[in-house]
mmCIF file of C-alpha atoms in Angstrom:
data_model
loop_
_atom_site.group_PDB
_atom_site.id
_atom_site.type_symbol
_atom_site.label_atom_id
_atom_site.label_comp_id
_atom_site.label_asym_id
_atom_site.label_seq_id
_atom_site.Cartn_x
_atom_site.Cartn_y
_atom_site.Cartn_z
ATOM 1 C CA MET Y 1 32.495 18.983 -14.969
ATOM 2 C CA SER Y 2 31.852 19.636 -18.671
ATOM 3 C CA PHE Y 3 33.861 21.569 -21.224
ATOM 4 C CA HIS Y 4 32.529 23.444 -24.202
ATOM 5 C CA ASN Y 5 34.368 22.881 -27.472
ATOM 6 C CA SER Y 6 33.987 25.975 -29.634
ATOM 7 C CA GLN Y 7 35.157 24.181 -32.783
ATOM 8 C CA THR Y 8 32.493 22.888 -35.162
ATOM 9 C CA PRO Y 9 32.386 19.151 -35.945
ATOM 10 C CA GLY Y 10 33.724 19.891 -39.426
ATOM 11 C CA VAL Y 11 36.804 21.632 -38.042
ATOM 12 C CA LEU Y 12 37.402 18.827 -35.542
ATOM 13 C CA ILE Y 13 37.150 16.182 -38.256
ATOM 14 C CA GLU Y 14 39.521 18.008 -40.585
ATOM 15 C CA ARG Y 15 42.125 18.698 -37.889
ATOM 16 C CA ILE Y 16 42.140 15.155 -36.526
ATOM 17 C CA ASP Y 17 41.677 13.059 -39.657
ATOM 18 C CA GLY Y 18 43.225 15.348 -42.238
ATOM 19 C CA ASP Y 19 43.012 13.954 -45.769
ATOM 20 C CA GLY Y 20 41.273 10.817 -44.495
ATOM 21 C CA ALA Y 21 38.320 12.743 -43.081
ATOM 22 C CA ILE Y 22 36.266 12.568 -46.260
ATOM 23 C CA THR Y 23 36.818 8.824 -46.531
ATOM 24 C CA VAL Y 24 35.792 8.231 -42.923
ATOM 25 C CA VAL Y 25 32.668 10.380 -43.172
ATOM 26 C CA THR Y 26 31.619 8.843 -46.482
ATOM 27 C CA ASN Y 27 32.155 5.197 -45.539
ATOM 28 C CA ASN Y 28 30.874 5.231 -41.952
ATOM 29 C CA PRO Y 29 30.007 8.572 -40.336
ATOM 30 C CA TYR Y 30 29.329 6.789 -37.038
ATOM 31 C CA GLN Y 31 33.023 5.964 -36.728
ATOM 32 C CA LEU Y 32 33.474 9.632 -35.857
ATOM 33 C CA ALA Y 33 31.724 9.066 -32.515
ATOM 34 C CA ALA Y 34 34.259 6.373 -31.643
ATOM 35 C CA ASP Y 35 37.373 8.103 -32.970
ATOM 36 C CA ILE Y 36 36.910 11.794 -32.158
ATOM 37 C CA TYR Y 37 36.400 13.134 -28.649
ATOM 38 C CA GLY Y 38 33.619 15.708 -28.708
ATOM 39 C CA ILE Y 39 31.567 14.015 -31.428
ATOM 40 C CA GLY Y 40 28.954 11.738 -29.920
ATOM 41 C CA PHE Y 41 26.335 9.508 -31.462
ATOM 42 C CA LEU Y 42 23.739 12.265 -31.920
ATOM 43 C CA THR Y 43 26.162 14.472 -33.866
ATOM 44 C CA ALA Y 44 27.369 11.564 -35.980
ATOM 45 C CA ASP Y 45 23.751 10.570 -36.630
ATOM 46 C CA LYS Y 46 22.934 14.058 -37.856
ATOM 47 C CA ILE Y 47 25.940 13.998 -40.205
ATOM 48 C CA ALA Y 48 24.910 10.560 -41.477
ATOM 49 C CA ARG Y 49 21.343 11.677 -42.219
ATOM 50 C CA ASN Y 50 22.637 14.705 -44.125
ATOM 51 C CA LEU Y 51 24.769 12.336 -46.206
ATOM 52 C CA GLY Y 52 21.790 10.145 -46.972
ATOM 53 C CA VAL Y 53 22.756 7.149 -44.826
ATOM 54 C CA PRO Y 54 19.591 5.028 -44.454
ATOM 55 C CA PRO Y 55 18.054 4.880 -40.963
ATOM 56 C CA ASP Y 56 18.287 1.084 -40.935
ATOM 57 C CA SER Y 57 22.024 1.106 -41.685
ATOM 58 C CA GLU Y 58 23.910 -1.554 -39.724
ATOM 59 C CA PHE Y 59 26.534 1.082 -38.905
ATOM 60 C CA ARG Y 60 23.791 3.178 -37.300
ATOM 61 C CA TYR Y 61 22.397 0.277 -35.307
ATOM 62 C CA ARG Y 62 25.848 -0.704 -34.011
ATOM 63 C CA ALA Y 63 26.664 2.858 -32.974
ATOM 64 C CA GLY Y 64 23.285 3.255 -31.291
ATOM 65 C CA ILE Y 65 23.719 0.065 -29.253
ATOM 66 C CA THR Y 66 27.177 1.188 -28.128
ATOM 67 C CA HIS Y 67 25.809 4.624 -27.214
ATOM 68 C CA VAL Y 68 23.027 3.119 -25.077
ATOM 69 C CA LEU Y 69 25.569 1.077 -23.082
ATOM 70 C CA SER Y 70 27.780 4.144 -22.622
ATOM 71 C CA GLU Y 71 24.834 6.170 -21.337
ATOM 72 C CA ALA Y 72 23.908 3.340 -18.964
ATOM 73 C CA ALA Y 73 27.439 3.420 -17.579
ATOM 74 C CA GLU Y 74 26.937 7.100 -16.715
ATOM 75 C CA ASP Y 75 24.081 5.955 -14.451
ATOM 76 C CA GLY Y 76 26.335 3.420 -12.719
ATOM 77 C CA HIS Y 77 25.481 0.285 -14.720
ATOM 78 C CA CYS Y 78 28.167 -2.158 -15.829
ATOM 79 C CA TYR Y 79 25.817 -3.906 -18.272
ATOM 80 C CA LEU Y 80 22.244 -3.988 -19.509
ATOM 81 C CA PRO Y 81 20.069 -7.088 -19.909
ATOM 82 C CA GLN Y 82 19.615 -7.641 -23.639
ATOM 83 C CA PRO Y 83 15.823 -7.006 -23.597
ATOM 84 C CA GLU Y 84 16.381 -3.637 -21.899
ATOM 85 C CA LEU Y 85 19.278 -2.803 -24.226
ATOM 86 C CA ILE Y 86 17.080 -3.477 -27.248
ATOM 87 C CA GLN Y 87 14.202 -1.452 -25.798
ATOM 88 C CA GLN Y 88 16.425 1.579 -25.177
ATOM 89 C CA ALA Y 89 18.131 1.215 -28.572
ATOM 90 C CA ILE Y 90 14.742 1.194 -30.314
ATOM 91 C CA LYS Y 91 13.811 4.409 -28.513
ATOM 92 C CA LEU Y 92 17.117 6.044 -29.506
ATOM 93 C CA LEU Y 93 17.070 4.900 -33.143
ATOM 94 C CA THR Y 94 13.416 5.713 -33.863
ATOM 95 C CA PHE Y 95 12.736 8.874 -35.846
ATOM 96 C CA GLU Y 96 10.181 10.079 -38.378
ATOM 97 C CA SER Y 97 8.747 7.015 -40.116
ATOM 98 C CA HIS Y 98 11.430 4.542 -39.091
ATOM 99 C CA GLN Y 99 11.366 2.330 -36.012
ATOM 100 C CA PRO Y 100 13.783 -0.586 -35.561
ATOM 101 C CA THR Y 101 12.424 -3.919 -34.400
ATOM 102 C CA GLU Y 102 13.748 -6.405 -31.886
ATOM 103 C CA ASN Y 103 14.237 -8.887 -34.723
ATOM 104 C CA ALA Y 104 16.459 -6.359 -36.504
ATOM 105 C CA LEU Y 105 18.587 -5.461 -33.475
ATOM 106 C CA ALA Y 106 19.112 -8.910 -31.923
ATOM 107 C CA PRO Y 107 21.248 -10.202 -34.851
ATOM 108 C CA ILE Y 108 23.323 -7.003 -34.738
ATOM 109 C CA ILE Y 109 24.058 -7.602 -31.045
ATOM 110 C CA GLN Y 110 25.072 -11.162 -31.916
ATOM 111 C CA LYS Y 111 27.437 -9.877 -34.633
ATOM 112 C CA MET Y 112 28.943 -7.304 -32.252
ATOM 113 C CA THR Y 113 29.550 -10.076 -29.713
ATOM 114 C CA LEU Y 114 31.313 -12.258 -32.283
ATOM 115 C CA ALA Y 115 33.426 -9.238 -33.296
ATOM 116 C CA SER Y 116 34.382 -8.610 -29.617
ATOM 117 C CA GLU Y 117 32.602 -5.235 -29.689
ATOM 118 C CA LEU Y 118 30.344 -6.540 -26.898
ATOM 119 C CA VAL Y 119 30.664 -9.206 -24.218
ATOM 120 C CA ARG Y 120 27.602 -11.235 -23.250
ATOM 121 C CA GLU Y 121 27.035 -13.425 -20.208
ATOM 122 C CA SER Y 122 24.080 -15.693 -19.566
ATOM 123 C CA THR Y 123 22.351 -15.816 -16.187
ATOM 124 C CA ALA Y 124 20.728 -18.832 -14.546
ATOM 125 C CA ASP Y 125 17.378 -17.870 -16.101
ATOM 126 C CA LYS Y 126 19.038 -17.588 -19.559
ATOM 127 C CA THR Y 127 18.882 -13.775 -19.655
ATOM 128 C CA LEU Y 128 21.740 -12.357 -21.723
ATOM 129 C CA LEU Y 129 23.703 -9.532 -20.078
ATOM 130 C CA CYS Y 130 25.393 -7.162 -22.533
ATOM 131 C CA TYR Y 131 28.625 -5.364 -21.605
ATOM 132 C CA LYS Y 132 30.965 -3.018 -23.342
ATOM 133 C CA PRO Y 133 34.278 -4.934 -23.140
ATOM 134 C CA THR Y 134 35.880 -2.214 -21.008
ATOM 135 C CA PHE Y 135 33.305 -2.590 -18.244
ATOM 136 C CA PHE Y 136 33.272 -6.390 -18.399
ATOM 137 C CA TYR Y 137 37.009 -6.731 -17.889
ATOM 138 C CA THR Y 138 37.132 -3.908 -15.338
ATOM 139 C CA GLU Y 139 34.476 -5.651 -13.248
ATOM 140 C CA GLN Y 140 36.315 -8.968 -13.582
ATOM 141 C CA ASN Y 141 39.691 -7.486 -12.636
ATOM 142 C CA LEU Y 142 38.169 -5.563 -9.730
ATOM 143 C CA ALA Y 143 36.744 -8.774 -8.292
ATOM 144 C CA GLN Y 144 40.172 -10.400 -8.491
ATOM 145 C CA LEU Y 145 41.838 -7.338 -6.925
ATOM 146 C CA ILE Y 146 39.397 -7.296 -4.002
ATOM 147 C CA SER Y 147 39.889 -11.022 -3.470
ATOM 148 C CA ASP Y 148 43.678 -10.615 -3.500
ATOM 149 C CA ARG Y 149 43.493 -7.736 -1.009
ATOM 150 C CA ILE Y 150 41.310 -9.758 1.348
ATOM 151 C CA LEU Y 151 43.712 -12.701 1.289
ATOM 152 C CA ALA Y 152 46.930 -10.642 1.393
ATOM 153 C CA PRO Y 153 48.779 -10.819 4.721
ATOM 154 C CA ILE Y 154 48.999 -7.539 6.622
ATOM 155 C CA ASN Y 155 52.437 -6.732 8.007
ATOM 156 C CA PRO Y 156 52.104 -3.233 9.438
ATOM 157 C CA ASP Y 157 55.276 -1.287 10.134
ATOM 158 C CA ILE Y 158 53.994 0.717 13.109
ATOM 159 C CA PRO Y 159 57.327 2.434 13.937
ATOM 160 C CA ARG Y 160 57.664 3.687 10.343
ATOM 161 C CA VAL Y 161 54.098 5.049 10.350
ATOM 162 C CA ARG Y 162 54.511 6.827 13.677
ATOM 163 C CA SER Y 163 57.854 8.262 12.612
ATOM 164 C CA TRP Y 164 56.271 9.714 9.475
ATOM 165 C CA ILE Y 165 53.377 11.202 11.477
ATOM 166 C CA ALA Y 166 55.819 12.805 13.921
ATOM 167 C CA ARG Y 167 57.851 14.401 11.106
ATOM 168 C CA PHE Y 168 54.744 15.658 9.343
ATOM 169 C CA THR Y 169 53.105 17.201 12.426
ATOM 170 C CA GLN Y 170 56.362 18.857 13.509
ATOM 171 C CA SER Y 171 56.928 20.386 10.072
ATOM 172 C CA ARG Y 172 53.355 21.752 10.007
ATOM 173 C CA LYS Y 173 53.440 22.801 13.671
ATOM 174 C CA ILE Y 174 50.257 20.890 14.460
ATOM 175 C CA GLU Y 175 49.315 18.516 17.260
ATOM 176 C CA LEU Y 176 47.050 15.508 16.846
ATOM 177 C CA SER Y 177 44.702 14.240 19.517
ATOM 178 C CA PRO Y 178 44.976 10.522 20.390
ATOM 179 C CA GLN Y 179 41.881 9.820 18.277
ATOM 180 C CA GLN Y 180 43.333 11.715 15.295
ATOM 181 C CA GLN Y 181 46.654 9.894 15.688
ATOM 182 C CA GLU Y 182 44.843 6.565 15.661
ATOM 183 C CA ALA Y 183 42.786 7.523 12.608
ATOM 184 C CA VAL Y 184 45.880 8.489 10.598
ATOM 185 C CA GLU Y 185 47.666 5.263 11.587
ATOM 186 C CA VAL Y 186 44.688 3.141 10.538
ATOM 187 C CA ALA Y 187 44.384 5.013 7.241
ATOM 188 C CA ASP Y 188 48.058 4.485 6.428
ATOM 189 C CA LEU Y 189 48.043 0.809 7.380
ATOM 190 C CA ASN Y 190 45.021 0.199 5.147
ATOM 191 C CA GLU Y 191 46.636 1.963 2.203
ATOM 192 C CA ILE Y 192 43.930 4.626 2.179
ATOM 193 C CA ALA Y 193 44.923 7.896 0.560
ATOM 194 C CA LEU Y 194 44.235 10.912 2.738
ATOM 195 C CA ALA Y 195 42.252 13.695 1.084
ATOM 196 C CA TRP Y 196 40.692 17.002 2.026
ATOM 197 C CA SER Y 197 37.357 15.845 0.658
ATOM 198 C CA VAL Y 198 35.847 12.910 -1.163
ATOM 199 C CA THR Y 199 32.516 12.370 -2.917
ATOM 200 C CA ILE Y 200 29.913 10.009 -1.489
ATOM 201 C CA HIS Y 201 30.248 7.821 -4.567
ATOM 202 C CA LYS Y 202 34.003 7.620 -4.058
ATOM 203 C CA SER Y 203 33.629 6.759 -0.380
ATOM 204 C CA GLN Y 204 31.281 3.800 -0.880
ATOM 205 C CA GLY Y 205 32.640 0.714 0.825
ATOM 206 C CA SER Y 206 34.812 2.755 3.206
ATOM 207 C CA GLU Y 207 34.338 4.038 6.747
ATOM 208 C CA TYR Y 208 35.885 6.993 8.577
ATOM 209 C CA PRO Y 209 35.978 8.033 12.249
ATOM 210 C CA VAL Y 210 34.307 11.356 11.411
ATOM 211 C CA VAL Y 211 32.298 12.402 8.341
ATOM 212 C CA ILE Y 212 31.376 16.020 7.562
ATOM 213 C CA LEU Y 213 28.549 16.071 5.015
ATOM 214 C CA PRO Y 214 27.654 19.393 3.321
ATOM 215 C CA LEU Y 215 24.069 19.570 2.024
ATOM 216 C CA TYR Y 216 22.942 22.627 0.069
ATOM 217 C CA THR Y 217 19.952 23.306 -2.149
ATOM 218 C CA GLN Y 218 22.263 24.668 -4.881
ATOM 219 C CA HIS Y 219 23.029 21.030 -5.703
ATOM 220 C CA TYR Y 220 19.408 19.861 -5.419
ATOM 221 C CA ILE Y 221 19.778 17.319 -8.251
ATOM 222 C CA MET Y 222 22.153 15.306 -6.057
ATOM 223 C CA LEU Y 223 19.877 15.417 -3.012
ATOM 224 C CA SER Y 224 18.435 11.930 -2.583
ATOM 225 C CA ARG Y 225 17.694 9.631 0.327
ATOM 226 C CA ASN Y 226 20.094 6.904 -0.805
ATOM 227 C CA LEU Y 227 23.034 9.317 -1.097
ATOM 228 C CA LEU Y 228 22.240 10.873 2.295
ATOM 229 C CA TYR Y 229 22.081 7.409 3.872
ATOM 230 C CA THR Y 230 25.337 6.341 2.213
ATOM 231 C CA GLY Y 231 27.101 9.502 3.357
ATOM 232 C CA LEU Y 232 25.928 9.222 6.973
ATOM 233 C CA THR Y 233 26.776 5.529 7.251
ATOM 234 C CA ARG Y 234 30.394 6.172 6.243
ATOM 235 C CA ALA Y 235 30.898 7.585 9.763
ATOM 236 C CA LYS Y 236 32.071 5.187 12.478
ATOM 237 C CA LYS Y 237 31.918 7.598 15.441
ATOM 238 C CA LEU Y 238 30.544 10.981 14.375
ATOM 239 C CA ALA Y 239 28.607 12.447 11.440
ATOM 240 C CA ILE Y 240 28.203 16.203 11.030
ATOM 241 C CA ILE Y 241 25.756 17.702 8.515
ATOM 242 C CA ILE Y 242 26.438 21.250 7.369
ATOM 243 C CA GLY Y 243 23.619 22.887 5.443
ATOM 244 C CA SER Y 244 19.956 23.794 5.638
ATOM 245 C CA LYS Y 245 16.930 21.916 6.973
ATOM 246 C CA LYS Y 246 15.336 22.419 3.567
ATOM 247 C CA ALA Y 247 18.178 20.547 1.840
ATOM 248 C CA ILE Y 248 17.948 17.682 4.342
ATOM 249 C CA GLY Y 249 14.195 17.500 3.823
ATOM 250 C CA MET Y 250 14.603 17.428 0.037
ATOM 251 C CA ALA Y 251 17.102 14.574 0.347
ATOM 252 C CA VAL Y 252 14.895 12.542 2.686
ATOM 253 C CA ARG Y 253 11.847 12.923 0.437
ATOM 254 C CA SER Y 254 13.687 12.091 -2.781
ATOM 255 C CA VAL Y 255 13.620 8.314 -3.196
ATOM 256 C CA ASN Y 256 15.504 6.836 -6.138
ATOM 257 C CA LYS Y 257 15.063 3.078 -6.274
ATOM 258 C CA GLN Y 258 17.024 2.587 -9.487
ATOM 259 C CA GLN Y 259 18.930 -0.680 -9.446
ATOM 260 C CA ARG Y 260 22.480 -0.652 -10.775
ATOM 261 C CA TYR Y 261 23.345 -3.577 -13.010
ATOM 262 C CA THR Y 262 26.596 -5.252 -11.959
ATOM 263 C CA GLN Y 263 27.894 -8.802 -11.611
ATOM 264 C CA LEU Y 264 30.665 -7.870 -9.164
ATOM 265 C CA ALA Y 265 29.225 -9.963 -6.294
ATOM 266 C CA LYS Y 266 28.954 -13.004 -8.562
ATOM 267 C CA LYS Y 267 32.520 -12.563 -9.822
ATOM 268 C CA LEU Y 268 33.837 -12.176 -6.254
ATOM 269 C CA ILE Y 269 32.328 -15.547 -5.406
ATOM 270 C CA GLU Y 270 33.856 -17.079 -8.534
ATOM 271 C CA VAL Y 271 37.404 -15.936 -7.715
ATOM 272 C CA SER Y 272 37.180 -16.621 -3.982
ATOM 273 C CA PRO Y 273 39.129 -19.713 -2.844
ATOM 274 C CA PHE Y 274 36.439 -20.293 -0.199
ATOM 275 C CA ALA Y 275 33.577 -20.604 -2.729
#
């Protein structure tokens, strides 16, 4: 979901920064992209060019590198290999007669790493993986959380769960079948939050007794074979597709082989006591 902000960048800057707005814009216009929600790199870059900031400004290169990693995160990546990060940054930062070089960007990435603006890890083949710190530590903490959950002892309180189910069904005047009763008990014991609906992305890694999967051509951008497969394989006993044959066909024919960059599997092995 996106929201349109009717205020111009100038109004946003003045309202948020007040008297300091002129100082911020003059010294480093690209700081606006980091400090003010609604002003991204492209807007800050336009402001900088109007102020005469040179295209090879280190501020510009730093902001562009950060923007590339943020955009990659929107596609599901936790990091980018440094060669790919540099390639995408060159594409973003090139305009008119100026094109950055790998030799110009690599030292900037090194500086950002030393300043804790980036985190880099080296793979077995010496490839450097570049993270925004938020995604690096989130991935690391998630691996530890999963490991802790796997090792945590399960002490289910069956009487408490069944008592709650009885009170809930009586208050709503509904009756559960044995299969529904079992499904609710399993969900509660596994600390799974019940919901009316959940996206395929959100459901990854989980399974449910029954999955109802709506497929419509109105959302054709989301119709892909990998999402259809993921949705269907969430079902343990029954999968129901609601929609048109055309939408199913579009999903089956749309093959997206994009690999998501993540080190979660590696980090799980590192924190596992059985490694």
